Amino acid sequence: MVITSTKNETIKFIRRLKERSFRRQTGLHLIEGERLVFDALASGAVPDTVLVEDGKTDLASRLDEMGVGFITVNRAVIEAAADTPSPQGIIASIRTPDTDMPEELCEGLYVALDALQDPGNLGTVIRTADAMGAKGIILGRGCTDAFSPKALRSAMGSTYHLPVYEAELSLLIPKLTAEGFIAVCGHLRGEEKFPNPGRKCIIVIGNEGSGVSDEAAEKCILCRLPMYGRAESLNASVAASILIFETARLMAEADKITV
């Protein structure tokens, strides 16, 4: 059977997952597109409902091989349920993983975001952190939703490769530093020299307009990126990527020396 009505209750439910409050309420989020859906499934994400456009036999066959059930719908339904103007023929509602902080973090690099607002920036930071081997992402108060459709598209599957936690940074940072973590944040008052991150480091990235809050900054080592040209500042995700890369590089070099 092919669903052809956009007023179908299942379709109406999936469409509401574009709303952050409904995602919170249901514990589900929405993804779309062949690459993102299959990457999520391959990474162990748990599907609730999968919609496949009628005639997309290649997508249906791949889902059959993975043992994932799906509902066949027509093009109008796919377009109504999707968050993009030209959907690729597959949409899924996925169970959102637990975002509670564990009692203790293992050693490694973590990236904390302090009221980052743009979902595109958030997704880019998650993707960079994943590429640089970070152990997790920590969302502070006021952050945009890591499981919004735009943030998930920008992360290109990386959201399913590393854990995403939520915490109050002003309380978390002192706890982690007491446990041996080095806390670093980008700040205009910082030094143009990266501190030694050791084996346990947390990088704090601030809001696009106001930067890291005073509450969080006063608990961190402040670091300023040197600027050699005429631009006065960098996009938040670009600055974050540079900090993440350099910290990961220093940690990797330290590992080579100590091994």
PDB file of N, CA, C and O in Angstrom, residues 158-194:
ATOM      1  N   SER A 158      28.034  12.977  11.319  1.00  0.00           N
ATOM      2  CA  SER A 158      28.948  12.944  12.462  1.00  0.00           C
ATOM      3  C   SER A 158      28.223  12.954  13.800  1.00  0.00           C
ATOM      4  O   SER A 158      28.776  12.513  14.812  1.00  0.00           O
ATOM      5  N   THR A 159      26.979  13.436  13.828  1.00  0.00           N
ATOM      6  CA  THR A 159      26.200  13.432  15.065  1.00  0.00           C
ATOM      7  C   THR A 159      26.014  12.009  15.593  1.00  0.00           C
ATOM      8  O   THR A 159      25.834  11.815  16.799  1.00  0.00           O
ATOM      9  N   TYR A 160      26.095  11.021  14.709  1.00  0.00           N
ATOM     10  CA  TYR A 160      25.920   9.626  15.115  1.00  0.00           C
ATOM     11  C   TYR A 160      27.256   8.924  15.374  1.00  0.00           C
ATOM     12  O   TYR A 160      27.281   7.740  15.695  1.00  0.00           O
ATOM     13  N   HIS A 161      28.348   9.659  15.239  1.00  0.00           N
ATOM     14  CA  HIS A 161      29.677   9.054  15.436  1.00  0.00           C
ATOM     15  C   HIS A 161      30.276   9.331  16.804  1.00  0.00           C
ATOM     16  O   HIS A 161      31.239   8.683  17.202  1.00  0.00           O
ATOM     17  N   LEU A 162      29.743  10.331  17.504  1.00  0.00           N
ATOM     18  CA  LEU A 162      30.268  10.653  18.828  1.00  0.00           C
ATOM     19  C   LEU A 162      29.121  11.142  19.699  1.00  0.00           C
ATOM     20  O   LEU A 162      28.121  11.650  19.180  1.00  0.00           O
ATOM     21  N   PRO A 163      29.224  10.991  21.007  1.00  0.00           N
ATOM     22  CA  PRO A 163      28.107  11.372  21.871  1.00  0.00           C
ATOM     23  C   PRO A 163      27.908  12.871  21.948  1.00  0.00           C
ATOM     24  O   PRO A 163      28.861  13.649  21.865  1.00  0.00           O
ATOM     25  N   VAL A 164      26.653  13.266  22.095  1.00  0.00           N
ATOM     26  CA  VAL A 164      26.291  14.665  22.301  1.00  0.00           C
ATOM     27  C   VAL A 164      25.649  14.765  23.681  1.00  0.00           C
ATOM     28  O   VAL A 164      24.649  14.099  23.960  1.00  0.00           O
ATOM     29  N   TYR A 165      26.248  15.582  24.563  1.00  0.00           N
ATOM     30  CA  TYR A 165      25.756  15.742  25.929  1.00  0.00           C
ATOM     31  C   TYR A 165      25.187  17.139  26.117  1.00  0.00           C
ATOM     32  O   TYR A 165      25.478  18.062  25.344  1.00  0.00           O
ATOM     33  N   GLU A 166      24.406  17.306  27.178  1.00  0.00           N
ATOM     34  CA  GLU A 166      23.915  18.621  27.568  1.00  0.00           C
ATOM     35  C   GLU A 166      24.298  18.863  29.026  1.00  0.00           C
ATOM     36  O   GLU A 166      24.175  17.963  29.864  1.00  0.00           O
ATOM     37  N   ALA A 167      24.759  20.087  29.336  1.00  0.00           N
ATOM     38  CA  ALA A 167      25.189  20.377  30.699  1.00  0.00           C
ATOM     39  C   ALA A 167      25.236  21.874  30.935  1.00  0.00           C
ATOM     40  O   ALA A 167      25.295  22.668  29.980  1.00  0.00           O
ATOM     41  N   GLU A 168      25.244  22.264  32.192  1.00  0.00           N
ATOM     42  CA  GLU A 168      25.461  23.652  32.594  1.00  0.00           C
ATOM     43  C   GLU A 168      26.966  23.862  32.683  1.00  0.00           C
ATOM     44  O   GLU A 168      27.628  23.331  33.577  1.00  0.00           O
ATOM     45  N   LEU A 169      27.517  24.620  31.758  1.00  0.00           N
ATOM     46  CA  LEU A 169      28.974  24.726  31.644  1.00  0.00           C
ATOM     47  C   LEU A 169      29.630  25.366  32.862  1.00  0.00           C
ATOM     48  O   LEU A 169      30.744  25.002  33.239  1.00  0.00           O
ATOM     49  N   SER A 170      28.956  26.330  33.489  1.00  0.00           N
ATOM     50  CA  SER A 170      29.558  26.991  34.645  1.00  0.00           C
ATOM     51  C   SER A 170      29.772  26.020  35.795  1.00  0.00           C
ATOM     52  O   SER A 170      30.641  26.240  36.654  1.00  0.00           O
ATOM     53  N   LEU A 171      29.001  24.948  35.825  1.00  0.00           N
ATOM     54  CA  LEU A 171      29.176  23.917  36.852  1.00  0.00           C
ATOM     55  C   LEU A 171      30.078  22.790  36.359  1.00  0.00           C
ATOM     56  O   LEU A 171      30.861  22.224  37.136  1.00  0.00           O
ATOM     57  N   LEU A 172      29.967  22.480  35.082  1.00  0.00           N
ATOM     58  CA  LEU A 172      30.720  21.351  34.535  1.00  0.00           C
ATOM     59  C   LEU A 172      32.216  21.631  34.447  1.00  0.00           C
ATOM     60  O   LEU A 172      33.035  20.770  34.775  1.00  0.00           O
ATOM     61  N   ILE A 173      32.580  22.831  33.997  1.00  0.00           N
ATOM     62  CA  ILE A 173      34.004  23.121  33.780  1.00  0.00           C
ATOM     63  C   ILE A 173      34.821  22.981  35.063  1.00  0.00           C
ATOM     64  O   ILE A 173      35.874  22.327  35.058  1.00  0.00           O
ATOM     65  N   PRO A 174      34.390  23.552  36.192  1.00  0.00           N
ATOM     66  CA  PRO A 174      35.162  23.343  37.430  1.00  0.00           C
ATOM     67  C   PRO A 174      35.269  21.874  37.831  1.00  0.00           C
ATOM     68  O   PRO A 174      36.310  21.437  38.331  1.00  0.00           O
ATOM     69  N   LYS A 175      34.204  21.125  37.595  1.00  0.00           N
ATOM     70  CA  LYS A 175      34.236  19.697  37.913  1.00  0.00           C
ATOM     71  C   LYS A 175      35.285  18.979  37.073  1.00  0.00           C
ATOM     72  O   LYS A 175      36.071  18.166  37.588  1.00  0.00           O
ATOM     73  N   LEU A 176      35.329  19.292  35.785  1.00  0.00           N
ATOM     74  CA  LEU A 176      36.284  18.632  34.904  1.00  0.00           C
ATOM     75  C   LEU A 176      37.722  19.058  35.194  1.00  0.00           C
ATOM     76  O   LEU A 176      38.640  18.236  35.142  1.00  0.00           O
ATOM     77  N   THR A 177      37.919  20.339  35.474  1.00  0.00           N
ATOM     78  CA  THR A 177      39.285  20.776  35.792  1.00  0.00           C
ATOM     79  C   THR A 177      39.771  20.128  37.082  1.00  0.00           C
ATOM     80  O   THR A 177      40.963  19.827  37.219  1.00  0.00           O
ATOM     81  N   ALA A 178      38.860  19.893  38.019  1.00  0.00           N
ATOM     82  CA  ALA A 178      39.231  19.190  39.248  1.00  0.00           C
ATOM     83  C   ALA A 178      39.621  17.745  38.960  1.00  0.00           C
ATOM     84  O   ALA A 178      40.365  17.117  39.733  1.00  0.00           O
ATOM     85  N   GLU A 179      39.128  17.217  37.852  1.00  0.00           N
ATOM     86  CA  GLU A 179      39.436  15.840  37.457  1.00  0.00           C
ATOM     87  C   GLU A 179      40.627  15.772  36.509  1.00  0.00           C
ATOM     88  O   GLU A 179      40.904  14.726  35.922  1.00  0.00           O
ATOM     89  N   GLY A 180      41.320  16.902  36.334  1.00  0.00           N
ATOM     90  CA  GLY A 180      42.533  16.902  35.522  1.00  0.00           C
ATOM     91  C   GLY A 180      42.386  17.384  34.105  1.00  0.00           C
ATOM     92  O   GLY A 180      43.347  17.329  33.324  1.00  0.00           O
ATOM     93  N   PHE A 181      41.223  17.892  33.738  1.00  0.00           N
ATOM     94  CA  PHE A 181      41.035  18.423  32.388  1.00  0.00           C
ATOM     95  C   PHE A 181      41.603  19.835  32.281  1.00  0.00           C
ATOM     96  O   PHE A 181      41.546  20.613  33.234  1.00  0.00           O
ATOM     97  N   ILE A 182      42.157  20.145  31.111  1.00  0.00           N
ATOM     98  CA  ILE A 182      42.536  21.507  30.764  1.00  0.00           C
ATOM     99  C   ILE A 182      41.359  22.123  30.013  1.00  0.00           C
ATOM    100  O   ILE A 182      40.894  21.560  29.023  1.00  0.00           O
ATOM    101  N   ALA A 183      40.844  23.256  30.484  1.00  0.00           N
ATOM    102  CA  ALA A 183      39.721  23.933  29.833  1.00  0.00           C
ATOM    103  C   ALA A 183      40.248  25.167  29.096  1.00  0.00           C
ATOM    104  O   ALA A 183      40.896  26.027  29.692  1.00  0.00           O
ATOM    105  N   VAL A 184      39.986  25.234  27.797  1.00  0.00           N
ATOM    106  CA  VAL A 184      40.493  26.315  26.948  1.00  0.00           C
ATOM    107  C   VAL A 184      39.324  26.950  26.208  1.00  0.00           C
ATOM    108  O   VAL A 184      38.426  26.241  25.742  1.00  0.00           O
ATOM    109  N   CYS A 185      39.327  28.262  26.102  1.00  0.00           N
ATOM    110  CA  CYS A 185      38.299  28.902  25.271  1.00  0.00           C
ATOM    111  C   CYS A 185      38.914  30.010  24.436  1.00  0.00           C
ATOM    112  O   CYS A 185      39.910  30.630  24.820  1.00  0.00           O
ATOM    113  N   GLY A 186      38.336  30.229  23.265  1.00  0.00           N
ATOM    114  CA  GLY A 186      38.753  31.332  22.423  1.00  0.00           C
ATOM    115  C   GLY A 186      38.231  32.639  23.001  1.00  0.00           C
ATOM    116  O   GLY A 186      37.040  32.742  23.324  1.00  0.00           O
ATOM    117  N   HIS A 187      39.116  33.629  23.138  1.00  0.00           N
ATOM    118  CA  HIS A 187      38.704  34.883  23.770  1.00  0.00           C
ATOM    119  C   HIS A 187      39.626  36.008  23.305  1.00  0.00           C
ATOM    120  O   HIS A 187      40.840  35.806  23.153  1.00  0.00           O
ATOM    121  N   LEU A 188      39.059  37.197  23.120  1.00  0.00           N
ATOM    122  CA  LEU A 188      39.858  38.331  22.653  1.00  0.00           C
ATOM    123  C   LEU A 188      40.937  38.742  23.651  1.00  0.00           C
ATOM    124  O   LEU A 188      41.950  39.331  23.276  1.00  0.00           O
ATOM    125  N   ARG A 189      40.748  38.429  24.921  1.00  0.00           N
ATOM    126  CA  ARG A 189      41.747  38.772  25.936  1.00  0.00           C
ATOM    127  C   ARG A 189      42.794  37.667  26.121  1.00  0.00           C
ATOM    128  O   ARG A 189      43.667  37.777  26.979  1.00  0.00           O
ATOM    129  N   GLY A 190      42.703  36.637  25.309  1.00  0.00           N
ATOM    130  CA  GLY A 190      43.599  35.499  25.482  1.00  0.00           C
ATOM    131  C   GLY A 190      44.981  35.705  24.903  1.00  0.00           C
ATOM    132  O   GLY A 190      45.258  36.678  24.192  1.00  0.00           O
ATOM    133  N   GLU A 191      45.853  34.742  25.198  1.00  0.00           N
ATOM    134  CA  GLU A 191      47.213  34.741  24.661  1.00  0.00           C
ATOM    135  C   GLU A 191      47.215  34.089  23.280  1.00  0.00           C
ATOM    136  O   GLU A 191      46.427  33.183  23.002  1.00  0.00           O
ATOM    137  N   GLU A 192      48.129  34.508  22.429  1.00  0.00           N
ATOM    138  CA  GLU A 192      48.242  33.925  21.091  1.00  0.00           C
ATOM    139  C   GLU A 192      49.139  32.682  21.134  1.00  0.00           C
ATOM    140  O   GLU A 192      49.962  32.461  20.258  1.00  0.00           O
ATOM    141  N   LYS A 193      48.987  31.899  22.139  1.00  0.00           N
ATOM    142  CA  LYS A 193      49.751  30.671  22.276  1.00  0.00           C
ATOM    143  C   LYS A 193      48.853  29.609  22.888  1.00  0.00           C
ATOM    144  O   LYS A 193      48.215  29.836  23.912  1.00  0.00           O
ATOM    145  N   PHE A 194      48.812  28.443  22.249  1.00  0.00           N
ATOM    146  CA  PHE A 194      47.979  27.368  22.755  1.00  0.00           C
ATOM    147  C   PHE A 194      48.629  26.735  23.981  1.00  0.00           C
ATOM    148  O   PHE A 194      49.826  26.441  23.967  1.00  0.00           O
TER     149      PHE A 194
END
